[in-house]
C-alpha atoms as a printed R data frame, in Angstrom:
    type eleno elety resid chain resno      x       y      z
1   ATOM     1    CA   MET     A     1 85.626  21.881 42.956
2   ATOM     2    CA   GLU     A     2 82.687  24.211 43.645
3   ATOM     3    CA   THR     A     3 79.406  23.402 41.915
4   ATOM     4    CA   LYS     A     4 77.910  26.349 40.036
5   ATOM     5    CA   THR     A     5 74.318  27.240 40.912
6   ATOM     6    CA   PHE     A     6 73.732  28.787 37.460
7   ATOM     7    CA   LEU     A     7 74.973  27.762 34.019
8   ATOM     8    CA   THR     A     8 75.283  29.612 30.731
9   ATOM     9    CA   ALA     A     9 73.122  28.494 27.807
10  ATOM    10    CA   LYS     A    10 76.092  26.679 26.277
11  ATOM    11    CA   GLU     A    11 76.914  24.914 29.556
12  ATOM    12    CA   ALA     A    12 73.280  24.000 30.199
13  ATOM    13    CA   ALA     A    13 72.813  22.574 26.723
14  ATOM    14    CA   ALA     A    14 76.019  20.561 27.092
15  ATOM    15    CA   GLU     A    15 74.852  19.150 30.423
16  ATOM    16    CA   LEU     A    16 71.619  18.000 28.810
17  ATOM    17    CA   GLY     A    17 73.295  16.771 25.640
18  ATOM    18    CA   VAL     A    18 71.084  18.964 23.441
19  ATOM    19    CA   LYS     A    19 71.458  22.019 21.210
20  ATOM    20    CA   THR     A    20 70.599  25.468 22.538
21  ATOM    21    CA   PRO     A    21 67.252  25.710 20.638
22  ATOM    22    CA   THR     A    22 66.128  22.583 22.515
23  ATOM    23    CA   LEU     A    23 67.219  24.203 25.773
24  ATOM    24    CA   TYR     A    24 65.036  27.220 24.977
25  ATOM    25    CA   THR     A    25 62.131  24.855 24.313
26  ATOM    26    CA   TYR     A    26 62.543  23.383 27.797
27  ATOM    27    CA   VAL     A    27 62.519  26.905 29.220
28  ATOM    28    CA   SER     A    28 59.344  27.839 27.345
29  ATOM    29    CA   ARG     A    29 57.656  24.702 28.713
30  ATOM    30    CA   GLY     A    30 58.563  25.688 32.279
31  ATOM    31    CA   LEU     A    31 60.955  22.775 32.792
32  ATOM    32    CA   ILE     A    32 63.983  25.016 33.316
33  ATOM    33    CA   ARG     A    33 64.037  28.476 34.864
34  ATOM    34    CA   SER     A    34 66.194  31.251 33.471
35  ATOM    35    CA   GLU     A    35 67.100  34.704 34.701
36  ATOM    36    CA   ALA     A    36 69.157  37.644 33.552
37  ATOM    37    CA   GLY     A    37 72.866  37.375 34.209
38  ATOM    38    CA   THR     A    38 74.900  39.872 36.204
39  ATOM    39    CA   GLY     A    39 77.643  40.548 33.663
40  ATOM    40    CA   ARG     A    40 77.854  43.293 31.084
41  ATOM    41    CA   SER     A    41 76.032  41.212 28.466
42  ATOM    42    CA   ARG     A    42 73.169  40.317 30.853
43  ATOM    43    CA   ALA     A    43 73.097  36.928 29.082
44  ATOM    44    CA   LYS     A    44 70.526  34.537 30.461
45  ATOM    45    CA   ARG     A    45 71.659  31.947 32.956
46  ATOM    46    CA   TYR     A    46 69.955  28.692 33.888
47  ATOM    47    CA   ARG     A    47 69.479  26.962 37.240
48  ATOM    48    CA   ARG     A    48 71.579  23.840 37.649
49  ATOM    49    CA   ALA     A    49 68.952  22.303 39.967
50  ATOM    50    CA   ASP     A    50 66.361  22.414 37.153
51  ATOM    51    CA   ILE     A    51 68.821  20.928 34.698
52  ATOM    52    CA   GLU     A    52 69.696  18.088 37.087
53  ATOM    53    CA   ALA     A    53 65.983  17.400 37.678
54  ATOM    54    CA   LEU     A    54 65.339  17.240 33.928
55  ATOM    55    CA   LYS     A    55 68.321  14.925 33.447
56  ATOM    56    CA   ALA     A    56 66.910  12.659 36.170
57  ATOM    57    CA   ARG     A    57 63.544  12.530 34.414
58  ATOM    58    CA   LYS     A    58 65.162  11.626 31.121
59  ATOM    59    CA   ALA     A    59 67.293   8.961 32.834
60  ATOM    60    CA   LEU     A    60 64.201   7.490 34.448
61  ATOM    61    CA   GLN     A    61 62.672   7.004 31.001
62  ATOM    62    CA   LYS     A    62 65.816   5.361 29.599
63  ATOM    63    CA   GLU     A    63 66.978   3.280 32.592
64  ATOM    64    CA   PRO     A    64 64.264   3.108 35.264
65  ATOM    65    CA   GLY     A    65 66.212   0.811 37.579
66  ATOM    66    CA   LYS     A    66 69.332   2.960 37.681
67  ATOM    67    CA   ALA     A    67 67.363   6.204 37.959
68  ATOM    68    CA   VAL     A    68 65.310   4.947 40.898
69  ATOM    69    CA   ALA     A    69 68.483   3.906 42.730
70  ATOM    70    CA   GLU     A    70 69.916   7.388 42.249
71  ATOM    71    CA   ALA     A    71 66.619   8.983 43.251
72  ATOM    72    CA   LEU     A    72 66.973   7.518 46.730
73  ATOM    73    CA   HIS     A    73 69.746  10.076 47.383
74  ATOM    74    CA   TRP     A    74 68.494  13.640 46.753
75  ATOM    75    CA   GLY     A    75 67.349  12.565 43.288
76  ATOM    76    CA   ALA     A    76 64.187  12.594 41.217
77  ATOM    77    CA   PRO     A    77 60.828  12.331 43.052
78  ATOM    78    CA   LEU     A    78 59.780   8.797 43.990
79  ATOM    79    CA   LEU     A    79 56.289   9.307 45.396
80  ATOM    80    CA   GLU     A    80 53.466  11.717 44.682
81  ATOM    81    CA   SER     A    81 52.336  14.068 47.440
82  ATOM    82    CA   GLN     A    82 50.121  17.132 47.644
83  ATOM    83    CA   ILE     A    83 51.548  18.372 50.940
84  ATOM    84    CA   THR     A    84 54.841  20.166 50.384
85  ATOM    85    CA   LEU     A    85 56.616  21.838 47.487
86  ATOM    86    CA   ILE     A    86 60.238  23.008 47.631
87  ATOM    87    CA   ALA     A    87 60.871  25.308 44.675
88  ATOM    88    CA   ASN     A    88 62.773  28.517 43.891
89  ATOM    89    CA   GLY     A    89 64.389  28.402 47.313
90  ATOM    90    CA   ARG     A    90 61.005  28.516 49.060
91  ATOM    91    CA   LEU     A    91 58.880  26.097 51.053
92  ATOM    92    CA   TYR     A    92 55.143  25.710 50.434
93  ATOM    93    CA   TYR     A    93 52.474  23.765 52.331
94  ATOM    94    CA   ARG     A    94 49.568  22.911 50.027
95  ATOM    95    CA   GLY     A    95 50.506  25.779 47.751
96  ATOM    96    CA   ARG     A    96 50.945  28.398 50.480
97  ATOM    97    CA   ASP     A    97 54.256  29.907 51.541
98  ATOM    98    CA   ALA     A    98 55.119  28.096 54.786
99  ATOM    99    CA   LEU     A    99 57.159  30.948 56.227
100 ATOM   100    CA   LYS     A   100 54.426  33.484 55.558
101 ATOM   101    CA   LEU     A   101 52.000  31.140 57.305
102 ATOM   102    CA   SER     A   102 54.308  31.172 60.330
103 ATOM   103    CA   GLN     A   103 53.690  34.919 60.672
104 ATOM   104    CA   THR     A   104 49.901  34.736 60.561
105 ATOM   105    CA   HIS     A   105 48.823  31.267 61.709
106 ATOM   106    CA   THR     A   106 49.153  29.091 64.772
107 ATOM   107    CA   PHE     A   107 50.889  25.760 64.500
108 ATOM   108    CA   GLU     A   108 47.526  24.047 65.001
109 ATOM   109    CA   ALA     A   109 46.066  25.954 62.048
110 ATOM   110    CA   VAL     A   110 48.966  24.883 59.830
111 ATOM   111    CA   ALA     A   111 48.518  21.271 60.966
112 ATOM   112    CA   ALA     A   112 44.852  21.586 59.978
113 ATOM   113    CA   LEU     A   113 45.928  22.892 56.562
114 ATOM   114    CA   ILE     A   114 48.285  19.940 56.068
115 ATOM   115    CA   TRP     A   115 45.572  17.512 57.191
116 ATOM   116    CA   GLN     A   116 42.960  19.276 55.047
117 ATOM   117    CA   ILE     A   117 40.428  20.056 57.753
118 ATOM   118    CA   GLU     A   118 38.439  23.271 57.950
119 ATOM   119    CA   ASN     A   119 39.043  24.260 61.572
120 ATOM   120    CA   SER     A   120 41.851  23.206 63.895
121 ATOM   121    CA   ALA     A   121 39.536  23.658 66.879
122 ATOM   122    CA   THR     A   122 37.524  20.646 65.784
123 ATOM   123    CA   CYS     A   123 40.381  18.255 66.561
124 ATOM   124    CA   PHE     A   124 42.575  20.077 69.084
125 ATOM   125    CA   ALA     A   125 39.774  21.081 71.477
126 ATOM   126    CA   GLU     A   126 39.262  17.554 72.811
127 ATOM   127    CA   PRO     A   127 41.284  16.934 75.992
128 ATOM   128    CA   LEU     A   128 43.280  13.762 76.334
129 ATOM   129    CA   PRO     A   129 41.410  10.819 77.834
130 ATOM   130    CA   ALA     A   130 42.202  10.495 81.542
131 ATOM   131    CA   ALA     A   131 44.089   7.223 81.055
132 ATOM   132    CA   MET     A   132 46.382   8.833 78.462
133 ATOM   133    CA   ALA     A   133 46.996  11.899 80.617
134 ATOM   134    CA   GLN     A   134 47.986   9.555 83.439
135 ATOM   135    CA   ILE     A   135 50.659   8.002 81.227
136 ATOM   136    CA   ILE     A   136 52.613  11.256 81.307
137 ATOM   137    CA   GLN     A   137 52.690  11.344 85.102
138 ATOM   138    CA   SER     A   138 53.594   7.679 85.482
139 ATOM   139    CA   THR     A   139 56.370   7.496 82.898
140 ATOM   140    CA   ARG     A   140 58.352  10.612 83.837
141 ATOM   141    CA   PRO     A   141 59.731   9.247 87.156
142 ATOM   142    CA   MET     A   142 60.509   5.910 85.513
143 ATOM   143    CA   PHE     A   143 62.184   7.275 82.379
144 ATOM   144    CA   GLY     A   144 63.525  10.613 83.585
145 ATOM   145    CA   GLN     A   145 66.955   9.940 82.054
146 ATOM   146    CA   LEU     A   146 65.544   9.859 78.519
147 ATOM   147    CA   THR     A   147 65.606  12.811 76.145
148 ATOM   148    CA   PRO     A   148 62.203  14.338 75.304
149 ATOM   149    CA   VAL     A   149 62.072  12.638 71.893
150 ATOM   150    CA   GLU     A   150 62.959   9.255 73.393
151 ATOM   151    CA   LEU     A   151 60.189   9.844 75.916
152 ATOM   152    CA   PHE     A   152 57.801  10.669 73.039
153 ATOM   153    CA   GLN     A   153 58.389   7.143 71.757
154 ATOM   154    CA   VAL     A   154 57.724   5.575 75.149
155 ATOM   155    CA   VAL     A   155 54.560   7.576 75.763
156 ATOM   156    CA   LEU     A   156 53.157   7.008 72.269
157 ATOM   157    CA   THR     A   157 53.861   3.279 72.562
158 ATOM   158    CA   LEU     A   158 51.980   3.064 75.869
159 ATOM   159    CA   ALA     A   159 49.131   5.258 74.608
160 ATOM   160    CA   SER     A   160 48.718   3.236 71.425
161 ATOM   161    CA   GLY     A   161 47.661   0.229 73.465
162 ATOM   162    CA   GLN     A   162 44.803   2.217 74.988
163 ATOM   163    CA   ASP     A   163 43.712   4.159 71.903
164 ATOM   164    CA   LEU     A   164 41.495   1.712 70.025
165 ATOM   165    CA   ALA     A   165 40.283   4.570 67.808
166 ATOM   166    CA   ALA     A   166 43.747   4.572 66.219
167 ATOM   167    CA   TYR     A   167 42.817   1.374 64.385
168 ATOM   168    CA   ASP     A   168 40.234   3.342 62.412
169 ATOM   169    CA   LEU     A   169 42.138   4.323 59.273
170 ATOM   170    CA   ARG     A   170 39.543   6.640 57.780
171 ATOM   171    CA   ARG     A   171 40.905  10.153 57.219
172 ATOM   172    CA   GLU     A   172 38.570  11.780 59.775
173 ATOM   173    CA   ALA     A   173 39.683   9.310 62.437
174 ATOM   174    CA   ILE     A   174 43.394   9.693 61.582
175 ATOM   175    CA   VAL     A   175 43.078  13.461 62.067
176 ATOM   176    CA   GLN     A   176 41.760  12.924 65.594
177 ATOM   177    CA   THR     A   177 44.517  10.404 66.298
178 ATOM   178    CA   GLY     A   178 47.106  12.866 65.003
179 ATOM   179    CA   ALA     A   179 45.813  15.579 67.308
180 ATOM   180    CA   ARG     A   180 46.005  13.221 70.289
181 ATOM   181    CA   MET     A   181 49.602  12.310 69.433
182 ATOM   182    CA   LEU     A   182 50.562  15.990 69.220
183 ATOM   183    CA   ARG     A   183 48.905  16.667 72.567
184 ATOM   184    CA   LEU     A   184 50.768  13.711 74.089
185 ATOM   185    CA   GLU     A   185 54.121  14.945 72.785
186 ATOM   186    CA   THR     A   186 53.408  18.440 74.053
187 ATOM   187    CA   ALA     A   187 52.356  17.029 77.420
188 ATOM   188    CA   VAL     A   188 55.735  15.298 77.690
189 ATOM   189    CA   VAL     A   189 57.565  18.649 77.602
190 ATOM   190    CA   THR     A   190 54.956  20.629 79.571
191 ATOM   191    CA   ASN     A   191 54.030  17.891 82.064
192 ATOM   192    CA   HIS     A   192 50.285  18.385 81.528
193 ATOM   193    CA   ASP     A   193 47.652  18.188 78.811
194 ATOM   194    CA   PRO     A   194 48.036  21.547 77.024
195 ATOM   195    CA   ALA     A   195 44.962  23.795 77.095
196 ATOM   196    CA   ASN     A   196 46.656  26.712 75.348
197 ATOM   197    CA   PRO     A   197 47.932  26.748 71.773
198 ATOM   198    CA   ILE     A   198 50.841  24.321 71.668
199 ATOM   199    CA   ALA     A   199 53.501  27.032 71.198
200 ATOM   200    CA   THR     A   200 52.192  28.990 74.191
201 ATOM   201    CA   ALA     A   201 51.955  25.852 76.320
202 ATOM   202    CA   ILE     A   202 55.596  24.988 75.580
203 ATOM   203    CA   GLN     A   203 56.772  28.546 76.228
204 ATOM   204    CA   THR     A   204 54.877  28.704 79.523
205 ATOM   205    CA   ALA     A   205 56.492  25.455 80.672
206 ATOM   206    CA   TRP     A   206 60.000  26.265 79.483
207 ATOM   207    CA   THR     A   207 60.297  30.043 79.912
208 ATOM   208    CA   PRO     A   208 57.356  31.279 82.034
209 ATOM   209    CA   ALA     A   209 58.867  34.771 82.394
210 ATOM   210    CA   LYS     A   210 59.394  35.235 78.638
211 ATOM   211    CA   PRO     A   211 56.054  35.337 76.788
212 ATOM   212    CA   GLU     A   212 57.878  36.833 73.790
213 ATOM   213    CA   VAL     A   213 59.341  33.376 73.144
214 ATOM   214    CA   ALA     A   214 55.933  31.855 72.279
215 ATOM   215    CA   PRO     A   215 55.769  33.391 68.759
216 ATOM   216    CA   LEU     A   216 59.317  32.168 68.083
217 ATOM   217    CA   ILE     A   217 58.383  28.629 69.117
218 ATOM   218    CA   ASN     A   218 55.324  28.883 66.869
219 ATOM   219    CA   VAL     A   219 57.558  29.854 63.921
220 ATOM   220    CA   ALA     A   220 59.924  26.976 64.709
221 ATOM   221    CA   LEU     A   221 57.097  24.422 64.835
222 ATOM   222    CA   ILE     A   222 55.618  25.603 61.537
223 ATOM   223    CA   ALA     A   223 59.027  25.743 59.848
224 ATOM   224    CA   CYS     A   224 59.629  22.127 60.904
225 ATOM   225    CA   ALA     A   225 56.119  20.850 60.107
226 ATOM   226    CA   ASP     A   226 57.041  19.160 56.848
227 ATOM   227    CA   HIS     A   227 59.885  18.998 54.379
228 ATOM   228    CA   GLU     A   228 58.681  16.745 51.609
229 ATOM   229    CA   LEU     A   229 60.047  13.171 51.414
230 ATOM   230    CA   ASN     A   230 62.838  13.298 53.996
231 ATOM   231    CA   VAL     A   231 64.081  10.230 55.879
232 ATOM   232    CA   SER     A   232 61.494  10.361 58.660
233 ATOM   233    CA   ALA     A   233 58.538  11.168 56.380
234 ATOM   234    CA   PHE     A   234 59.531   8.325 54.068
235 ATOM   235    CA   THR     A   235 59.782   6.036 57.105
236 ATOM   236    CA   ALA     A   236 56.282   7.055 58.211
237 ATOM   237    CA   ARG     A   237 54.925   6.353 54.737
238 ATOM   238    CA   VAL     A   238 56.600   2.946 54.486
239 ATOM   239    CA   VAL     A   239 55.182   1.884 57.857
240 ATOM   240    CA   ALA     A   240 51.739   3.289 57.021
241 ATOM   241    CA   SER     A   241 51.792   1.465 53.678
242 ATOM   242    CA   ALA     A   242 51.750  -1.805 55.646
243 ATOM   243    CA   GLU     A   243 48.538  -0.554 57.347
244 ATOM   244    CA   ALA     A   244 50.226  -0.165 60.699
245 ATOM   245    CA   THR     A   245 48.459   2.350 62.944
246 ATOM   246    CA   PRO     A   246 49.331   6.058 62.901
247 ATOM   247    CA   TYR     A   247 51.004   5.592 66.307
248 ATOM   248    CA   GLN     A   248 53.294   2.915 64.906
249 ATOM   249    CA   ALA     A   249 54.160   5.023 61.865
250 ATOM   250    CA   VAL     A   250 54.981   8.089 63.997
251 ATOM   251    CA   ILE     A   251 57.026   6.037 66.488
252 ATOM   252    CA   ALA     A   252 59.098   4.722 63.569
253 ATOM   253    CA   ALA     A   253 59.470   8.249 62.176
254 ATOM   254    CA   LEU     A   254 60.697   9.469 65.572
255 ATOM   255    CA   ALA     A   255 63.405   6.788 65.474
256 ATOM   256    CA   ALA     A   256 64.518   8.009 62.048
257 ATOM   257    CA   LEU     A   257 64.419  11.652 63.119
258 ATOM   258    CA   GLN     A   258 66.929  11.040 65.895
259 ATOM   259    CA   GLY     A   259 69.574   9.892 63.423
260 ATOM   260    CA   ARG     A   260 72.708  12.039 63.347
261 ATOM   261    CA   LYS     A   261 72.148  12.892 59.672
262 ATOM   262    CA   HIS     A   262 68.569  14.013 60.265
263 ATOM   263    CA   GLY     A   263 67.045  15.793 63.277
264 ATOM   264    CA   GLY     A   264 69.778  14.457 65.531
265 ATOM   265    CA   TYR     A   265 72.096  16.812 63.658
266 ATOM   266    CA   THR     A   266 70.882  19.541 66.024
267 ATOM   267    CA   GLU     A   267 72.932  17.889 68.782
268 ATOM   268    CA   ARG     A   268 76.092  18.337 66.696
269 ATOM   269    CA   VAL     A   269 75.231  22.003 66.153
270 ATOM   270    CA   ALA     A   270 74.701  22.459 69.906
271 ATOM   271    CA   ALA     A   271 78.077  20.824 70.558
272 ATOM   272    CA   PHE     A   272 79.643  23.240 68.041
273 ATOM   273    CA   PHE     A   273 78.238  26.213 69.959
274 ATOM   274    CA   ARG     A   274 79.669  24.773 73.181
275 ATOM   275    CA   GLU     A   275 83.016  24.336 71.425
276 ATOM   276    CA   ILE     A   276 83.035  28.044 70.553
277 ATOM   277    CA   GLY     A   277 82.059  29.095 74.061
278 ATOM   278    CA   LYS     A   278 81.962  32.851 73.476
279 ATOM   279    CA   PRO     A   279 81.690  35.171 70.447
280 ATOM   280    CA   GLN     A   280 85.362  36.127 70.378
281 ATOM   281    CA   ASN     A   281 86.297  32.475 69.838
282 ATOM   282    CA   CYS     A   282 84.266  32.122 66.638
283 ATOM   283    CA   TYR     A   283 87.012  32.761 64.121
284 ATOM   284    CA   ALA     A   284 89.609  30.517 65.768
285 ATOM   285    CA   THR     A   285 87.127  27.648 66.230
286 ATOM   286    CA   ILE     A   286 85.952  27.791 62.617
287 ATOM   287    CA   ALA     A   287 89.507  28.175 61.319
288 ATOM   288    CA   ASN     A   288 90.682  25.138 63.283
289 ATOM   289    CA   ARG     A   289 87.806  23.036 61.968
290 ATOM   290    CA   LEU     A   290 88.463  24.035 58.362
291 ATOM   291    CA   LYS     A   291 92.186  23.335 58.739
292 ATOM   292    CA   ARG     A   292 91.361  19.853 60.039
293 ATOM   293    CA   GLY     A   293 89.072  19.258 57.084
294 ATOM   294    CA   GLU     A   294 85.985  19.158 59.322
295 ATOM   295    CA   GLN     A   295 82.504  20.402 58.553
296 ATOM   296    CA   ILE     A   296 80.947  23.465 60.132
297 ATOM   297    CA   PRO     A   297 77.760  21.943 61.628
298 ATOM   298    CA   GLY     A   298 74.504  23.606 60.635
299 ATOM   299    CA   PHE     A   299 75.529  25.035 57.263
300 ATOM   300    CA   GLY     A   300 74.665  24.108 53.684
301 ATOM   301    CA   HIS     A   301 71.489  22.374 52.527
302 ATOM   302    CA   PRO     A   302 71.345  20.486 49.198
303 ATOM   303    CA   LEU     A   303 67.796  21.681 48.473
304 ATOM   304    CA   TYR     A   304 68.587  25.355 49.169
305 ATOM   305    CA   PRO     A   305 71.758  26.465 47.368
306 ATOM   306    CA   ASP     A   306 70.889  30.086 48.126
307 ATOM   307    CA   GLY     A   307 70.145  29.464 51.810
308 ATOM   308    CA   ASP     A   308 67.531  27.665 53.907
309 ATOM   309    CA   PRO     A   309 64.523  30.026 54.123
310 ATOM   310    CA   ARG     A   310 63.373  28.378 57.365
311 ATOM   311    CA   ALA     A   311 66.633  29.350 59.033
312 ATOM   312    CA   GLN     A   312 66.503  32.868 57.607
313 ATOM   313    CA   VAL     A   313 63.085  33.581 59.088
314 ATOM   314    CA   LEU     A   314 63.678  31.974 62.481
315 ATOM   315    CA   LEU     A   315 67.112  33.566 62.915
316 ATOM   316    CA   ALA     A   316 65.863  37.009 61.890
317 ATOM   317    CA   GLN     A   317 62.969  36.904 64.341
318 ATOM   318    CA   THR     A   318 65.067  35.496 67.183
319 ATOM   319    CA   MET     A   319 67.644  38.241 66.738
320 ATOM   320    CA   ALA     A   320 64.911  40.879 66.534
321 ATOM   321    CA   VAL     A   321 63.414  39.769 69.854
322 ATOM   322    CA   PHE     A   322 66.794  39.315 71.599
323 ATOM   323    CA   PRO     A   323 69.166  41.778 69.907
324 ATOM   324    CA   GLN     A   324 71.553  41.891 72.899
325 ATOM   325    CA   SER     A   325 71.797  38.153 73.423
326 ATOM   326    CA   PRO     A   326 75.345  36.713 73.514
327 ATOM   327    CA   ALA     A   327 74.008  33.610 71.716
328 ATOM   328    CA   CYS     A   328 72.648  35.783 68.905
329 ATOM   329    CA   GLU     A   329 75.921  37.671 68.737
330 ATOM   330    CA   MET     A   330 77.751  34.362 68.444
331 ATOM   331    CA   ALA     A   331 75.344  33.077 65.775
332 ATOM   332    CA   GLN     A   332 75.737  36.258 63.723
333 ATOM   333    CA   ALA     A   333 79.520  36.050 63.924
334 ATOM   334    CA   VAL     A   334 79.531  32.390 62.897
335 ATOM   335    CA   CYS     A   335 77.225  33.067 59.934
336 ATOM   336    CA   GLN     A   336 79.398  35.941 58.733
337 ATOM   337    CA   ILE     A   337 82.681  34.012 59.000
338 ATOM   338    CA   VAL     A   338 81.275  30.884 57.358
339 ATOM   339    CA   ALA     A   339 79.723  32.945 54.539
340 ATOM   340    CA   GLU     A   340 83.046  34.697 53.887
341 ATOM   341    CA   THR     A   341 85.085  31.490 53.905
342 ATOM   342    CA   THR     A   342 82.801  28.840 52.408
343 ATOM   343    CA   ASP     A   343 79.766  30.711 50.981
344 ATOM   344    CA   LEU     A   344 77.489  28.313 52.916
345 ATOM   345    CA   LYS     A   345 74.287  29.479 54.606
346 ATOM   346    CA   PRO     A   346 72.778  28.316 57.928
347 ATOM   347    CA   THR     A   347 70.174  25.553 58.057
348 ATOM   348    CA   ILE     A   348 67.100  25.124 60.240
349 ATOM   349    CA   ASP     A   349 69.228  23.046 62.642
350 ATOM   350    CA   PHE     A   350 71.473  26.056 63.297
351 ATOM   351    CA   ALA     A   351 68.449  28.315 63.775
352 ATOM   352    CA   LEU     A   352 66.770  25.936 66.256
353 ATOM   353    CA   VAL     A   353 69.911  25.754 68.372
354 ATOM   354    CA   THR     A   354 70.301  29.544 68.245
355 ATOM   355    CA   LEU     A   355 66.722  29.954 69.475
356 ATOM   356    CA   ALA     A   356 67.260  27.426 72.272
357 ATOM   357    CA   LEU     A   357 70.458  29.093 73.510
358 ATOM   358    CA   THR     A   358 69.062  32.601 73.181
359 ATOM   359    CA   ALA     A   359 65.844  31.852 75.071
360 ATOM   360    CA   ASN     A   360 67.605  29.538 77.552
361 ATOM   361    CA   LEU     A   361 65.429  26.568 76.663
362 ATOM   362    CA   PRO     A   362 66.038  23.144 78.272
363 ATOM   363    CA   PRO     A   363 68.610  20.646 76.942
364 ATOM   364    CA   HIS     A   364 67.512  18.821 73.774
365 ATOM   365    CA   ALA     A   365 64.856  21.499 73.087
366 ATOM   366    CA   PRO     A   366 65.842  21.906 69.393
367 ATOM   367    CA   LEU     A   367 65.154  18.256 68.587
368 ATOM   368    CA   ALA     A   368 61.970  18.256 70.697
369 ATOM   369    CA   LEU     A   369 60.608  21.236 68.733
370 ATOM   370    CA   PHE     A   370 61.676  19.577 65.500
371 ATOM   371    CA   ALA     A   371 59.808  16.384 66.437
372 ATOM   372    CA   ILE     A   372 56.604  18.071 67.585
373 ATOM   373    CA   GLY     A   373 56.507  20.231 64.476
374 ATOM   374    CA   ARG     A   374 57.320  17.382 62.122
375 ATOM   375    CA   THR     A   375 54.632  15.143 63.639
376 ATOM   376    CA   ALA     A   376 52.054  17.316 61.869
377 ATOM   377    CA   GLY     A   377 53.712  16.543 58.548
378 ATOM   378    CA   TRP     A   378 54.053  12.846 59.296
379 ATOM   379    CA   VAL     A   379 50.329  12.607 59.980
380 ATOM   380    CA   GLY     A   380 49.676  14.302 56.633
381 ATOM   381    CA   HIS     A   381 51.883  11.753 54.864
382 ATOM   382    CA   ILE     A   382 50.224   8.901 56.738
383 ATOM   383    CA   ILE     A   383 46.803  10.110 55.561
384 ATOM   384    CA   GLU     A   384 48.045  10.239 51.962
385 ATOM   385    CA   GLN     A   385 49.628   6.815 52.171
386 ATOM   386    CA   TYR     A   386 46.507   5.111 53.519
387 ATOM   387    CA   ALA     A   387 44.503   6.755 50.716
388 ATOM   388    CA   GLN     A   388 46.919   5.400 48.087
389 ATOM   389    CA   ASP     A   389 46.427   1.892 49.517
390 ATOM   390    CA   GLN     A   390 49.693   0.624 48.081
391 ATOM   391    CA   LEU     A   391 52.488  -1.227 49.870
392 ATOM   392    CA   ILE     A   392 55.879   0.462 49.489
393 ATOM   393    CA   ARG     A   393 58.106  -2.475 48.652
394 ATOM   394    CA   PRO     A   394 61.085  -1.671 46.394
395 ATOM   395    CA   ARG     A   395 63.297  -4.427 44.999
396 ATOM   396    CA   ALA     A   396 66.993  -4.762 45.768
397 ATOM   397    CA   ARG     A   397 69.645  -5.162 43.089
398 ATOM   398    CA   TYR     A   398 71.593  -8.223 44.235
399 ATOM   399    CA   THR     A   399 75.376  -7.638 44.295
400 ATOM   400    CA   GLY     A   400 76.462 -10.640 46.381
401 ATOM   401    CA   PRO     A   401 78.365 -13.749 45.330
402 ATOM   402    CA   ALA     A   402 77.193 -15.670 42.295
403 ATOM   403    CA   VAL     A   403 74.710 -18.469 42.905
404 ATOM   404    CA   ALA     A   404 75.879 -21.787 41.461
405 ATOM   405    CA   ASP     A   405 72.416 -22.816 40.264
406 ATOM   406    CA   LEU     A   406 72.125 -19.640 38.186
407 ATOM   407    CA   ALA     A   407 75.590 -19.708 36.695
């Protein structure tokens, strides 16, 4: 049964277990958003997401234990953060529209915004120490079979042993450590310490004859920079809460990111594109998947019922730069068929794979871009977590066999 994005006043009040005057009070206090309906009466309708969030808050007050358990799965907020807000189908970094920033700022400037420093040049201008730069050259022949993100973990692990400054957990020092980690990750995919803006350095290494790809990579990195308390960001915060170093927190976050239900989902989207093969196969491939009861990879995001804005921006700009691309033609056809049959919209995973295929980027490029971009957000969360100085240690509700001594 399809879940309705909007409810009538009667339905909303019933969901909350209140009378309609109480519902209107919630609206006046800004707890629930309303908008004019589309029918003849133009009766107000109310966002289900707001109603569910309010129900979660009320449940937390009545049964904290149960509410916290439910909050661990797309539920009520668990931790406070000043970095990212997801609201009204939009994404904001420190109160600024993230997708608008992607049109006017470099990825480094957005990282500086997330880290709350005045000028990105103050931390990204420093070249890597010679010993760290040498790590890139020495590990590539030894670990050439690894994906870029797996290699990020190896390189960061080796670099952490040489970077004694990473044990300084003051915010100013963490910012410098974060910049070094981003430079190391970029060096893995470019094979040298990047002197240019990161997006340009990656484009030059991957597609030297296509400078028009650099702005698209910049958009992708900014779109991926943070997404509130996702699996990898939560992992980074848990590790940082134990006062592990920023390297250790980011290495753990990279492990989480590669999971098939997180950033590793891009590999499933890429496999779906390979399954289609060419634009004329789109309908048959999607039809066969739906008939088998299988998902269409890269569509539908729980936080964006009206569509992932990150995907919208990146797809639109990719198609504008490469309007004749077969990959773009295929992506457009897939989006249209899926929208007509399931009403689902593409996610950032779908957009990253579309960009990679369109610009002929190397294998595993979508996840590599995801990881480099998201590292900026992880560092922001690590800074916040150190400042909170509180160990994240939830309790488990025991459901095993009864203990004789307690019976």
